[in-house]
Amino acid sequence: MLNSSKSPLLLSAMLSAVLGLTACSSPSSENTDNAAAESSATADDKLDTKFVTIATGGASGPYNIIGTALSEVYAKTFGVNSKTQTTGASVENVNLLTQGKVDMVLALSDVVTDAVDGKNNFDQPIDNIQQIAVLYPNVVQIVTSQQSGIKNIEDLRGKRIAVGDQGSGTEVNARTLLEGFGITYDDITVDYLGFAEAADGMKAGKIEAAFFSSGLPNSSLMELEQGLDLQLVTIDQDKLNEIITTKPYFKTFEIPAGTYGNDAAIPTAAIMNALLVRSDLSEDDGYKLTKALFDNLDGLKTAHQAANDISLESANTGMVAPIHPGAKKYYDEQAAK
């Protein structure tokens, strides 16, 4: 216990020491302004959300490679916990996004259209997803052997066809294209096979043709080309343009000569890939995520050649889900420059 005769002196000394320390540590008005500016700058680089999980596709596919590069951009730029999740791609990705299990997804535009409309793989319309960007095209590559006699998509009637895994993006656009040419699944024998299994089926002669929907080139087709007289099936572009009037996510496309040993370019269809987020993402976060994508596009192109077809000029053309307001703000700013 303090001696009562000495406590006033001691308290006075302690008070002086505290005041002295306070005076020494008080920042000047200039330092206060700098600290505030630094805090503001840091805040500008922050997101409202702390996590950006991106659902992609198979571990070796373009979705996962580009998605991983994008997640690294977001982690570095915003200091958030950003990572990818490998999935069965388009249909699964949209479902994961709708359920709030991921924050951003890559998906084929035809699958997204079905989700918004509540068709095919979706029992009811999905209204809690919005689009950030139109990305690069997935090219429909229909393959057969040169001995099959199949030249164009109409020749597939009555044949045994691999249409992709059930519910996959490949299967969705295969079914839609066939129906556009008057061919239903009742008119063919359907095998639900993924890329590797379809290639094996072609080699073994168990199937007569197969659909592959991916960026160019497809690694399974490159391997198949080594052991089979591969032939690419053409899609009539005039008829495709008719289909596009009601299925605007399709576009006309040509597989370049030499892609799989083909002497000439092959007319086919392509479906644009979409980058989606949940609609509860704040406008500010949507703006920042969109801006960071295009500020770092060169890095994405280095990660995978499919990203070479992503461009700011076409990123908001042909969207199949409602545009996120933050993305719209970014595109409007760029258009005004």
mmCIF file of C-alpha atoms in Angstrom, residues 154 157 176-184 187 239 243:
data_model
loop_
_atom_site.group_PDB
_atom_site.id
_atom_site.type_symbol
_atom_site.label_atom_id
_atom_site.label_comp_id
_atom_site.label_asym_id
_atom_site.label_seq_id
_atom_site.Cartn_x
_atom_site.Cartn_y
_atom_site.Cartn_z
ATOM 1 C CA GLU A 154 -27.700 -34.894 -90.931
ATOM 2 C CA ARG A 157 -29.524 -40.168 -88.088
ATOM 3 C CA THR A 176 -29.938 -28.973 -78.952
ATOM 4 C CA LEU A 177 -28.005 -29.026 -82.231
ATOM 5 C CA LEU A 178 -29.402 -32.395 -83.260
ATOM 6 C CA GLU A 179 -32.944 -31.189 -82.566
ATOM 7 C CA GLY A 180 -32.226 -28.064 -84.617
ATOM 8 C CA PHE A 181 -31.490 -30.370 -87.561
ATOM 9 C CA GLY A 182 -34.639 -32.427 -86.940
ATOM 10 C CA ILE A 183 -32.912 -35.318 -85.150
ATOM 11 C CA THR A 184 -34.069 -36.471 -81.705
ATOM 12 C CA ASP A 187 -33.534 -41.230 -84.135
ATOM 13 C CA LYS A 239 -29.137 -23.903 -91.078
ATOM 14 C CA ILE A 243 -31.016 -22.062 -85.135
#
